[in-house]
Short mmCIF file of C-alpha atoms in Angstrom, two decimals:
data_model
loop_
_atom_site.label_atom_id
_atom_site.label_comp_id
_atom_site.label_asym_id
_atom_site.label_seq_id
_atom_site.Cartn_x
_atom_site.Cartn_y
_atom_site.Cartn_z
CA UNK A 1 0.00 0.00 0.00
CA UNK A 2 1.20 3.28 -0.91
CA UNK A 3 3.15 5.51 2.50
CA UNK A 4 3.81 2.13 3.75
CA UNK A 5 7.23 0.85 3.55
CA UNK A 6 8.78 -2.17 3.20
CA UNK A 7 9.82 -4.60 5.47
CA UNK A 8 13.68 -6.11 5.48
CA UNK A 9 14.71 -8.76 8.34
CA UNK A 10 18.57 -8.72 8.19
CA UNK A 11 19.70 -11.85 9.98
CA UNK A 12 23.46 -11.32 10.70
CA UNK A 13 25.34 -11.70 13.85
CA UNK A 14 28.32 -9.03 12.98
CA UNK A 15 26.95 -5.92 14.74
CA UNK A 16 29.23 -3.84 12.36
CA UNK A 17 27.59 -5.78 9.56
CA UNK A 18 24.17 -5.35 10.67
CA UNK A 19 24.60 -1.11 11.49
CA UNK A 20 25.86 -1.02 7.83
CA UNK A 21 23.24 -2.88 6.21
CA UNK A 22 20.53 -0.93 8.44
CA UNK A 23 22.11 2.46 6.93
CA UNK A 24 21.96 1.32 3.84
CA UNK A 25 18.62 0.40 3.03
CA UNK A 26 16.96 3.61 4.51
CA UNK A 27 13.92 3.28 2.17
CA UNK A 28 12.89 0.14 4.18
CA UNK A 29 11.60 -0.87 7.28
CA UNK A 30 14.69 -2.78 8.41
CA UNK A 31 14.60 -5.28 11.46
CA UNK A 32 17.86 -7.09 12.73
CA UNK A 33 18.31 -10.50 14.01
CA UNK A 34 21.64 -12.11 15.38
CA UNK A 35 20.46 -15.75 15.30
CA UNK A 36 17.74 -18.52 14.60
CA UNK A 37 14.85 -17.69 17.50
CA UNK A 38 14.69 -13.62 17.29
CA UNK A 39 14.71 -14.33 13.40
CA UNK A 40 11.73 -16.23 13.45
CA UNK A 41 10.28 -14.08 16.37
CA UNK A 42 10.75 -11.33 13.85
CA UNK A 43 9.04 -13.26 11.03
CA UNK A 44 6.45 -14.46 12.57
CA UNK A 45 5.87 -10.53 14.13
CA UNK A 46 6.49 -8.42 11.19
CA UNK A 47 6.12 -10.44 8.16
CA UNK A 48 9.10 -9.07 6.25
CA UNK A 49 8.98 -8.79 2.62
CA UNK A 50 12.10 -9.72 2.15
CA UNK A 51 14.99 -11.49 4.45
CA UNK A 52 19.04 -11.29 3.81
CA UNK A 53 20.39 -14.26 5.54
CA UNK A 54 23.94 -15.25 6.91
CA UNK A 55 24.45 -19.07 7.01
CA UNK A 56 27.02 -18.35 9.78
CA UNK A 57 24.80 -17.98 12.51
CA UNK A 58 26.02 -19.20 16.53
CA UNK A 59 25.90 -21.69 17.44
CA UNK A 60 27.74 -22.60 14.11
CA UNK A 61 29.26 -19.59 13.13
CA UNK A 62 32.27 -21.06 11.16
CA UNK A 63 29.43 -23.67 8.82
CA UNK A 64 25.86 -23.48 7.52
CA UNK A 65 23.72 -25.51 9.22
CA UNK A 66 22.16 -22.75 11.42
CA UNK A 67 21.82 -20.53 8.72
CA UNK A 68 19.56 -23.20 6.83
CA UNK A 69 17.71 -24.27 9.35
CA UNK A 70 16.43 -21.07 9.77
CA UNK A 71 15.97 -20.75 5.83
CA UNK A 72 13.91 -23.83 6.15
CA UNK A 73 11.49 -22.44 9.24
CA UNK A 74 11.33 -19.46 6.85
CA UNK A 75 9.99 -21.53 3.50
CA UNK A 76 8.03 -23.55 6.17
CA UNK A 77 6.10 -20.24 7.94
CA UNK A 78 6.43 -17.42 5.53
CA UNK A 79 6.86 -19.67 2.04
CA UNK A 80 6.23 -15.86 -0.25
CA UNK A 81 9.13 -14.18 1.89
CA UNK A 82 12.30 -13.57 -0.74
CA UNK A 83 15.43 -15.12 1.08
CA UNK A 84 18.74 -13.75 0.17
CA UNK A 85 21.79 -16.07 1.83
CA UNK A 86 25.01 -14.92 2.26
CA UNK A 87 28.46 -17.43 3.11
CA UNK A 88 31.52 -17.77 2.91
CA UNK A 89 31.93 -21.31 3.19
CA UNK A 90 31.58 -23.04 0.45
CA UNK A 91 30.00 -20.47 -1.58
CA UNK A 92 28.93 -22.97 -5.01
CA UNK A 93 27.61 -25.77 -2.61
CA UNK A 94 26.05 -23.94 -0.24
CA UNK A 95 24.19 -21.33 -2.88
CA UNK A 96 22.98 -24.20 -4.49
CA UNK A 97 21.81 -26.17 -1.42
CA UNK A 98 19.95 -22.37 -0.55
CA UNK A 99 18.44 -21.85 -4.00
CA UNK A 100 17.23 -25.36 -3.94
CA UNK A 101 15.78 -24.98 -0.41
CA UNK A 102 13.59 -22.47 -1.56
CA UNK A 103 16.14 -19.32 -1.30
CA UNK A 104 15.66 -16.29 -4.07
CA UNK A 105 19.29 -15.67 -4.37
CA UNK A 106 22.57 -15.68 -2.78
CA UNK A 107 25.53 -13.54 -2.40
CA UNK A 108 29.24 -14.18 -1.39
CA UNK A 109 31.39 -12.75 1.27
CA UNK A 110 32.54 -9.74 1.29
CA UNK A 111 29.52 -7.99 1.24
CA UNK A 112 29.41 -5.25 -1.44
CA UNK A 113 26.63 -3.32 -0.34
CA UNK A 114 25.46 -2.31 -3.92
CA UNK A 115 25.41 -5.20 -5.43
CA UNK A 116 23.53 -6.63 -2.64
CA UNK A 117 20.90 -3.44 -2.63
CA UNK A 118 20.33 -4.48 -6.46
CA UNK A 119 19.65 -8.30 -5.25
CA UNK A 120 17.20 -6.53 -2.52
CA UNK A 121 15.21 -4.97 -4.32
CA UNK A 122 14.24 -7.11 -7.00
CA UNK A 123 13.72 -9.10 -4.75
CA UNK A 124 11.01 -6.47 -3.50
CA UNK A 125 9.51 -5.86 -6.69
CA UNK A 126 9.12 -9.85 -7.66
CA UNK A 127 7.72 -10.23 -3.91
CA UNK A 128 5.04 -7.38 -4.92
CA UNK A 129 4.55 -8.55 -8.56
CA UNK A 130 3.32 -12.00 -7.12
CA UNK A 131 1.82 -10.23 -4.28
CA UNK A 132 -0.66 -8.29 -6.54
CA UNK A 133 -1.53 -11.51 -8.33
CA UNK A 134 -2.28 -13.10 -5.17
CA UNK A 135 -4.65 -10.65 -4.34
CA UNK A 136 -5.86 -10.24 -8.09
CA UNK A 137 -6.64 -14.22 -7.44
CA UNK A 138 -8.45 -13.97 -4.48
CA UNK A 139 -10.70 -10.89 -5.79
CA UNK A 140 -11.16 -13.45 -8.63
CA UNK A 141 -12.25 -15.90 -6.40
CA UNK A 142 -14.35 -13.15 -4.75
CA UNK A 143 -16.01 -10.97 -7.61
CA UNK A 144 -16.26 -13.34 -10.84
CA UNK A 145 -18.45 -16.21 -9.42
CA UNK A 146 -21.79 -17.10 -10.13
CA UNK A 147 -24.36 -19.38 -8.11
CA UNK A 148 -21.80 -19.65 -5.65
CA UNK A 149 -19.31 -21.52 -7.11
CA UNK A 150 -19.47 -21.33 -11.17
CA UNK A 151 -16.28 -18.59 -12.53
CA UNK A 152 -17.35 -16.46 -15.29
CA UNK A 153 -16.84 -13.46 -16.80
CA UNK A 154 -18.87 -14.14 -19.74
CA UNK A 155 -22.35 -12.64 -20.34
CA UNK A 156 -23.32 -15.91 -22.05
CA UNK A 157 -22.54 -17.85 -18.79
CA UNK A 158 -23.83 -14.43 -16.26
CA UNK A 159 -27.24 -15.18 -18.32
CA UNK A 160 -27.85 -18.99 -17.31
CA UNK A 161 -26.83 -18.22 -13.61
CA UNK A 162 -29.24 -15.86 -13.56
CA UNK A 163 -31.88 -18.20 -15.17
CA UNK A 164 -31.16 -20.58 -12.97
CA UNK A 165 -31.11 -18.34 -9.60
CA UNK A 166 -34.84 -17.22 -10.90
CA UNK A 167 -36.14 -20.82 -11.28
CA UNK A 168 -34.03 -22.25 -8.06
CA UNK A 169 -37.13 -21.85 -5.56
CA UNK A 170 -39.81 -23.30 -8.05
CA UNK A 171 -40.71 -26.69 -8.02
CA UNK A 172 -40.45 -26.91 -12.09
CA UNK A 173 -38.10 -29.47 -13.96
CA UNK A 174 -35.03 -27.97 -15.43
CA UNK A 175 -33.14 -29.70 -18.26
CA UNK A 176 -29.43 -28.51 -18.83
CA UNK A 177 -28.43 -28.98 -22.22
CA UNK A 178 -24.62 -28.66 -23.00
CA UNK A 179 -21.54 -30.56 -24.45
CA UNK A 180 -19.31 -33.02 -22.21
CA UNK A 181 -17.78 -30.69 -19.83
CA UNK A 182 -19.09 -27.33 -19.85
CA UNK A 183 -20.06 -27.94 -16.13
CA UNK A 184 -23.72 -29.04 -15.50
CA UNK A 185 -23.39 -30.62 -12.83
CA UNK A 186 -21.80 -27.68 -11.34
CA UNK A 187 -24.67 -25.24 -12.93
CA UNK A 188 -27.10 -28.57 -10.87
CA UNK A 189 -25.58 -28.19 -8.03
CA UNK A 190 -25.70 -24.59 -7.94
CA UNK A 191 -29.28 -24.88 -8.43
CA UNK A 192 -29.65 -26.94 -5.16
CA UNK A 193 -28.28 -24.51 -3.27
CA UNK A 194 -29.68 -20.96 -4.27
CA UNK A 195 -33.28 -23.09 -3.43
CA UNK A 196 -35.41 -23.43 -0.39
CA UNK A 197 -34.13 -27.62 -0.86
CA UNK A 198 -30.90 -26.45 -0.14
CA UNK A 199 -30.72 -28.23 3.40
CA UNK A 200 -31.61 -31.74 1.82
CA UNK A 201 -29.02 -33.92 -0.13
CA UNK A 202 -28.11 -33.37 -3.62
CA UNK A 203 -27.74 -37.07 -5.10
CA UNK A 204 -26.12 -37.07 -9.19
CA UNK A 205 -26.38 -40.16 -10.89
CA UNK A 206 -24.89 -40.87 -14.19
CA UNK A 207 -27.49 -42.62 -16.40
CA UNK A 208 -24.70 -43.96 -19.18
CA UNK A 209 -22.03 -45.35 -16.59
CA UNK A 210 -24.33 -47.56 -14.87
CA UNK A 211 -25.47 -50.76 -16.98
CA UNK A 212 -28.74 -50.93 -18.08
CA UNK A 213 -30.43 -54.27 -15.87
CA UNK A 214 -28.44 -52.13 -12.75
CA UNK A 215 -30.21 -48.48 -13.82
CA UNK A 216 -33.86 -49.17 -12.41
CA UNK A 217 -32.47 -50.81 -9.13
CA UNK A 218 -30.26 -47.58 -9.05
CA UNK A 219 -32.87 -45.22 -9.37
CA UNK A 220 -35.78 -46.94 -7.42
CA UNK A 221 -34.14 -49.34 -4.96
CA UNK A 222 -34.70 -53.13 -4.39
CA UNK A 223 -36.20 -55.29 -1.67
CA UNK A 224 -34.28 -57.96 -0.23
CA UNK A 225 -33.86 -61.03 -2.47
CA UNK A 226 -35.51 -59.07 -5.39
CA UNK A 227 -32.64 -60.31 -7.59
CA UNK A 228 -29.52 -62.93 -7.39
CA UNK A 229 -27.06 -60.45 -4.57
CA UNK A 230 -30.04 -58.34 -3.77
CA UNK A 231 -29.13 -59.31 0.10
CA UNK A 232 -30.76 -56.56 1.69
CA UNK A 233 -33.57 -53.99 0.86
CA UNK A 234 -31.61 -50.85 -0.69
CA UNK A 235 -33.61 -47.32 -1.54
CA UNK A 236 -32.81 -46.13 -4.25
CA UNK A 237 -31.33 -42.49 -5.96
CA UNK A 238 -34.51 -40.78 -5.79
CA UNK A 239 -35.52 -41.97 -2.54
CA UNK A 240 -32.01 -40.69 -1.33
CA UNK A 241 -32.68 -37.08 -2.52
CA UNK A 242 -36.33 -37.02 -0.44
CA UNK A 243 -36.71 -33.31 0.23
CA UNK A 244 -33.54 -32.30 -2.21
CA UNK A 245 -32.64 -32.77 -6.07
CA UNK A 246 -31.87 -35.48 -8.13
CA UNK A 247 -29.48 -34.94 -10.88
CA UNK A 248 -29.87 -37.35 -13.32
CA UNK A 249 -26.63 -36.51 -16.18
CA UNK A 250 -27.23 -37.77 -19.60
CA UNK A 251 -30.72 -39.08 -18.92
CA UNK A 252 -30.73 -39.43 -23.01
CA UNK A 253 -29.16 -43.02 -21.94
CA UNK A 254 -32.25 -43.96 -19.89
CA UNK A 255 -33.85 -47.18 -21.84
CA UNK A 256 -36.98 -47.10 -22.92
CA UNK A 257 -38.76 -49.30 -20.90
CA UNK A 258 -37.49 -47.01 -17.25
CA UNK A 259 -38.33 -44.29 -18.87
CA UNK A 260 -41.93 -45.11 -18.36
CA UNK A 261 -41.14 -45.72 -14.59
CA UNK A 262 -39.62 -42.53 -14.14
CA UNK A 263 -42.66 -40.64 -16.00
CA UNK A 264 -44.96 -41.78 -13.25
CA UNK A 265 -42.79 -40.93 -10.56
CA UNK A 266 -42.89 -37.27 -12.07
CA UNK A 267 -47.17 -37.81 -12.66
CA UNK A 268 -48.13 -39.04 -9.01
CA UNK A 269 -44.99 -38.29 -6.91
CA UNK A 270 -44.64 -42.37 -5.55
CA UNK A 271 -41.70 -44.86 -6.46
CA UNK A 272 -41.97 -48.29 -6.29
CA UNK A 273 -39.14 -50.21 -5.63
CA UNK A 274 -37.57 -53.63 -7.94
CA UNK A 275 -39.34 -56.18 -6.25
CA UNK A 276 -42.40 -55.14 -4.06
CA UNK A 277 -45.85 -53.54 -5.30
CA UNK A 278 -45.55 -50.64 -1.98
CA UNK A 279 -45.92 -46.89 -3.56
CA UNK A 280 -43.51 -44.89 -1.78
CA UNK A 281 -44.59 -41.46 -2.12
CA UNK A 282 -41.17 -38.77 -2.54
CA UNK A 283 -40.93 -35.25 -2.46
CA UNK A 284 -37.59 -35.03 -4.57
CA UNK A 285 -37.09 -32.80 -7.60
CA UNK A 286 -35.35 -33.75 -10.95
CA UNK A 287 -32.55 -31.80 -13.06
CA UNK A 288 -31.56 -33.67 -16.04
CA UNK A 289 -28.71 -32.69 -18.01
CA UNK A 290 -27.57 -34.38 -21.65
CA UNK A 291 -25.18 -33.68 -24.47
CA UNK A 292 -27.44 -35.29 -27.12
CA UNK A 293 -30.31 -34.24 -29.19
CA UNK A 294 -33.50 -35.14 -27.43
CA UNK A 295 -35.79 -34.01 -30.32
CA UNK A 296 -33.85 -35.85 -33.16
CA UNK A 297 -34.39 -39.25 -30.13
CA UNK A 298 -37.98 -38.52 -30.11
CA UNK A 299 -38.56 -38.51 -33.87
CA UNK A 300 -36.71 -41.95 -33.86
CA UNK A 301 -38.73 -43.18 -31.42
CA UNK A 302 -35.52 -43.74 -28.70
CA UNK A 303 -36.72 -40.98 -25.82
CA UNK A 304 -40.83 -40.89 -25.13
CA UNK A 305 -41.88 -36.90 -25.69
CA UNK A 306 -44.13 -37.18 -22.49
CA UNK A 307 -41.19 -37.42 -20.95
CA UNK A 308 -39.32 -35.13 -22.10
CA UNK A 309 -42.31 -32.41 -21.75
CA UNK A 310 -41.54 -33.36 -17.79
CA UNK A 311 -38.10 -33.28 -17.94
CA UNK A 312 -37.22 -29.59 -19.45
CA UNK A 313 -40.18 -27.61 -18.26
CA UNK A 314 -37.10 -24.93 -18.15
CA UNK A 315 -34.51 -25.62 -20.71
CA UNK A 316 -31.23 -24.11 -20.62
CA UNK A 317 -28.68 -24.16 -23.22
CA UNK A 318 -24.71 -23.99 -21.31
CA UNK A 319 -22.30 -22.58 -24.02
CA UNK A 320 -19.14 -23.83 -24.99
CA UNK A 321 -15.93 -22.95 -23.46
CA UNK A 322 -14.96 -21.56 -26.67
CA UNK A 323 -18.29 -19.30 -26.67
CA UNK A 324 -17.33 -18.12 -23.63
CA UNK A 325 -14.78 -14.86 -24.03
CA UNK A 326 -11.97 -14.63 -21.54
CA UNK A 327 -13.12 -17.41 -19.39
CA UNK A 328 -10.55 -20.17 -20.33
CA UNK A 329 -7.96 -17.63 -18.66
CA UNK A 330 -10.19 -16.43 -15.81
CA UNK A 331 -10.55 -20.31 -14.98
CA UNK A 332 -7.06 -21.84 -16.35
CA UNK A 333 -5.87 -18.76 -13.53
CA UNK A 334 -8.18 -20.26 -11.00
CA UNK A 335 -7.37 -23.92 -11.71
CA UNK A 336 -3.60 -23.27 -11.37
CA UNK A 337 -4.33 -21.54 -7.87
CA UNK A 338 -5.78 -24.37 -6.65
CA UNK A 339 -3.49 -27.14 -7.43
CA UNK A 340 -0.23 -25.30 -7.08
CA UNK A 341 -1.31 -25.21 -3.21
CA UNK A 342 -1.72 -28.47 -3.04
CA UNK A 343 0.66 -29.96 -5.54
CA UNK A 344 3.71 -27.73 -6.46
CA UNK A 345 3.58 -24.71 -4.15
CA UNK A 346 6.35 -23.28 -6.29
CA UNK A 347 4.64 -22.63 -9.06
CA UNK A 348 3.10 -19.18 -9.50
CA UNK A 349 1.77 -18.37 -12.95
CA UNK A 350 1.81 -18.66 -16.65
CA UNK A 351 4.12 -17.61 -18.91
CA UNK A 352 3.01 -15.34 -21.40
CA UNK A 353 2.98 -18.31 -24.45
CA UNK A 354 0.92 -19.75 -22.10
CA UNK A 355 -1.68 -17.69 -21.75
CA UNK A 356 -1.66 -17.00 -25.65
CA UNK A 357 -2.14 -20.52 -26.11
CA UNK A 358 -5.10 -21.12 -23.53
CA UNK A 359 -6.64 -18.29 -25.63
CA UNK A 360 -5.99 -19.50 -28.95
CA UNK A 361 -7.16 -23.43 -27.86
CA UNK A 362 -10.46 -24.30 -29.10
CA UNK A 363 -10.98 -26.33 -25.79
CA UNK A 364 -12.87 -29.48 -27.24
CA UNK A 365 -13.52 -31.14 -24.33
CA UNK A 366 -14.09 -27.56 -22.46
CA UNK A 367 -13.90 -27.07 -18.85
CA UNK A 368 -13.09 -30.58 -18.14
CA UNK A 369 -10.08 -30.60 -20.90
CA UNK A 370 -8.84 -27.45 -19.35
CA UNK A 371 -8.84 -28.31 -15.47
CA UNK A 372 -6.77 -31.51 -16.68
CA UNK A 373 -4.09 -29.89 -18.23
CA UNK A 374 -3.75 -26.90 -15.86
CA UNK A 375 -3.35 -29.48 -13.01
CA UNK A 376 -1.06 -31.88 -14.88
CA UNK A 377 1.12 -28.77 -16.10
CA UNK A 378 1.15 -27.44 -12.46
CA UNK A 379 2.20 -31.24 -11.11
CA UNK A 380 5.21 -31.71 -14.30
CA UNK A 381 5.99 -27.54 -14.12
CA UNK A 382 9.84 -27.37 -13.61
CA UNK A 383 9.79 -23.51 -13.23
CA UNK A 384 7.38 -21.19 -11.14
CA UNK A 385 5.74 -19.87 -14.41
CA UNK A 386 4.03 -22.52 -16.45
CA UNK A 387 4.18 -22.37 -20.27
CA UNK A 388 2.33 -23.52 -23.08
CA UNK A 389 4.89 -26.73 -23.14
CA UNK A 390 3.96 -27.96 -19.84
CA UNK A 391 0.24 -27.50 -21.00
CA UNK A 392 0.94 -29.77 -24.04
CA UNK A 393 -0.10 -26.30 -26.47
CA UNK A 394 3.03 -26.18 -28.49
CA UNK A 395 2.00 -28.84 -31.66
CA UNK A 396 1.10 -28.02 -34.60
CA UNK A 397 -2.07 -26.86 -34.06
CA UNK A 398 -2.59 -23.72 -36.29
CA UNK A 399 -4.93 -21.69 -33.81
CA UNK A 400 -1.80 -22.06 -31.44
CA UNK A 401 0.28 -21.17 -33.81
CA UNK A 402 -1.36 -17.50 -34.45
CA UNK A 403 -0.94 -16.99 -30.50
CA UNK A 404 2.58 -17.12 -30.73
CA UNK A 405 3.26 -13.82 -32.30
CA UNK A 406 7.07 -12.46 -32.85
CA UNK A 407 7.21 -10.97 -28.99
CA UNK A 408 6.36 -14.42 -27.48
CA UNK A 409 8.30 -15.97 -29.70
CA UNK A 410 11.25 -13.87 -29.15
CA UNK A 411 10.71 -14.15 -25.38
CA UNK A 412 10.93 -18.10 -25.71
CA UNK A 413 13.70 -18.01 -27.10
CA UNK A 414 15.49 -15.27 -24.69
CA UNK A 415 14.56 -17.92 -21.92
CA UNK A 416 15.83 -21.07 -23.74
CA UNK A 417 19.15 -19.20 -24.63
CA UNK A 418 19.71 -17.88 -21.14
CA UNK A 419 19.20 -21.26 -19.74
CA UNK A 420 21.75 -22.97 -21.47
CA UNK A 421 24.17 -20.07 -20.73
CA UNK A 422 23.73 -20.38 -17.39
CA UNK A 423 24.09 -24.23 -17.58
CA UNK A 424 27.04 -24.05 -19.00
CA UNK A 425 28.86 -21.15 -17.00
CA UNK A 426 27.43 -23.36 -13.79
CA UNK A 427 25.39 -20.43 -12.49
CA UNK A 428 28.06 -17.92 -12.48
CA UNK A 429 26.45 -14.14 -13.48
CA UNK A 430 29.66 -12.67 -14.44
CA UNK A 431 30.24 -15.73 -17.08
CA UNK A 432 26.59 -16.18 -17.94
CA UNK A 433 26.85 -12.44 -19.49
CA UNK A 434 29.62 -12.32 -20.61
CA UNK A 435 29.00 -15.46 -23.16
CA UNK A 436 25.30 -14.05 -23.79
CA UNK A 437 26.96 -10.96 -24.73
CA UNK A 438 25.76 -8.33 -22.35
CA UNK A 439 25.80 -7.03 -19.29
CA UNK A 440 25.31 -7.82 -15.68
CA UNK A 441 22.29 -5.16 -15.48
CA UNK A 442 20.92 -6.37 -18.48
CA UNK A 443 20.93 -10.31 -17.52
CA UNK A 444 20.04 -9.21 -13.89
CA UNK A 445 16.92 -7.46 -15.59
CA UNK A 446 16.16 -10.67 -18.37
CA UNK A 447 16.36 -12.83 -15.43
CA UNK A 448 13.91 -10.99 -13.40
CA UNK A 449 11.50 -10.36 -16.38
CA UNK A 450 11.38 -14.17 -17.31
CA UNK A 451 11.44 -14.84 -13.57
CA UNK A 452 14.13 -17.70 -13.82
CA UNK A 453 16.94 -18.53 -11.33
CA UNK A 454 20.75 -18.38 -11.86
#
């Protein structure tokens, strides 16, 4: 927030050290720590933004081992907080033991103080940068949802929430209507809740996984010994969702002969279940949801229109991911939130050929397609910023292809260029530039701007 400054911890247990390092960074709120508890006394007070570290910390002054143990309580409490490390022991081993412990950087003794202020604050500007996006995330997760838990940004989807929100307290049928994976059971489920059945259970029940002689059982129960392993008396789906909703998904799959069953359970309200003659009566209502064309079933002769005239007294029509401006990246952004804190808490974005790619895709298999790939990207990610490689978006496709315009393009190959070079100079800035052809500043700047580590 603006007027507020930053906060720098300086752990460091040379009181000279620690007066000149306090001078030096006069912009920031800077707090001092000789060793491992008022460190983490400080961090878990203050919150620092960012932290310089010595390794050399008593009780081990002369090795490292204090120095990352209290890098580790650091990534452990505080896991955003950019760690700087600083040693003179061992200074190759022990920066990349840091950087691979979850440090930002590393410096060698002798401290030079400006080349350590440049080190500090980018740190303090990537710390912000992914700051800001954590707080664009949450106001994501905040502002763009519908029915509770559907993200959108498109009108197209804003328009069947709100369809849905009017009908939710009616007792009418709704029919969802929508390829594989544009979310209707979410758009069901979100229709549970905004009604006054919100406090009963919301049962789903896939009509083409479950084999056909098993369907009626599913749906109405069975009395003991009504079939061969029918060893107890079982309600069934709709009994289960007495006083809530039934979502029955791709009820196009119901056969013909339960379809005549479930019509008189929507007539006169009672079940009966495989096996006994007892009318159950059941306050429970139906959504249906289906991919396929109803109409061009009922012409054939494969779905009974009665039905049907039940089933989607409100129809709704869910559009395509692809019909759906902006929303692959609102919910690619969302997805990749999610899983990276569960799954690979380093990563922290997308790369920019990323995000051209998500949208350029045509998402065939829409919602569903993209919460697979973000999630397998996220798990396979080798840097914090995914890109369109880890998504499996760099073939041939030709709509990816127009994504990747000459400023991606030349960025990819800035990063793949830079990685080798610093591959091959082992890490080492002064060499990495100096084969790359430019200068510290500059590589210092490319590394920050691709967000990669020396």
């Amino acid at each position: 927030m603006t007027g507020i400054r930053p906060k720098l911890l300086v752990v460091e247990d040379d009181a000279g050290l620690q007066a000149q390092l306090k001078w030096a960074y006069e912009d920031f709120d800077v707090l001092v720590a000789g060793d491992r508890a008022s460190a983490l006394a400080l961090l878990r007070a203050e919150s620092p933004d960012v932290v310089t570290l010595d390794l050399g910390l008593p009780p081990d002054p002369d090795g490292v081992s204090e120095g990352f143990a209290v890098l580790d309580e650091i990534m452990a409490l505080k896991p955003d907080t950019k760690v700087i490390v600083a040693s003179g022991h061992g200074a190759r081993e022990s920066a990349l033991q840091a950087i691979a412990r979850g440090a930002y950087d590393f410096y060698q003794k002798p401290v030079d103080i400006d080349a350590l202020g440049l080190i500090v604050r980018r740190a303090l500007q990537l710390y912000r940068l992914e700051d800001e996006n954590r707080r664009l995330a949450a106001k994501v997760e905040k502002d763009e949802k519908v029915l509770g838990r559907m993200i959108t940004a498109a009108p197209e989807m804003v328009r069947v929430a709100r369809t849905i929100e009017r009908v939710a307290n009616t007792n009418v049928s709704v029919m969802l209507l929508g390829a594989s994976g544009t979310g209707k059971e979410l758009l069901a489920r979100g229709l549970h809740d905004a009604s006054d059945r919100a406090k009963g259970e919301f049962v789903a029940i896939n009509c083409a996984a479950i084999p056909e002689n098993l369907l009626e059982s599913e749906l109405f129960g069975h009395e003991k010994g009504a079939f061969t392993g029918a060893v107890k008396t079982t309600p069934g789906k709709i009994e289960q969702a007495g006083g809530g909703t039934l979502f029955l998904d791709e009820v196009g799959d119901i056969p013909l002969q339960l379809q005549v069953k479930l019509l008189r359970f929507l007539q006169e309200r009672v079940i009966e279940r495989v096996g006994s003659r007892e009318s159950i009566p059941v306050d429970t209502r139906i959504v249906c949801a289906t991919h396929q064309d109803l109409e061009t079933m009922i012409a054939d002769g494969r779905f009974r229109e009665d039905l049907y005239y039940r089933l989607a007294e409100i129809v709704v029509k869910i559009p395509s991911l692809a019909e759906r401006p902006g929303d692959a990246t609102l919910l690619a952004k969302a997805f990749l939130n999610r899983y990276a804190k569960e799954m690979n808490p380093r990563v922290r974005g997308f790369a920019s050929d990323a995000l051209a790619a998500i949208d350029a895709w045509a998402w065939p298999g829409n919602v569903r397609e993209l919460e697979n790939r973000v999630k397998r990207a996220v798990i396979m990610a080798d840097e914090k910023l995914v890109c369109a490689a880890d998504l499996d978006l760099t073939g041939p496709d030709e709509q990816v292809i127009k994504a990747l315009n000459l400023k991606t393009a030349r960025e990819q190959a800035d990063r793949k260029v830079i990685r080798h070079a610093l591959a091959r100079s082992e890490g080492n800035i002064s060499s990495t530039a100096k084969m790359l052809g430019i200068s510290r500043p500059t590589l210092y700047d490319l590394l920050k701007q691709y967000d990669l580590q020396p």
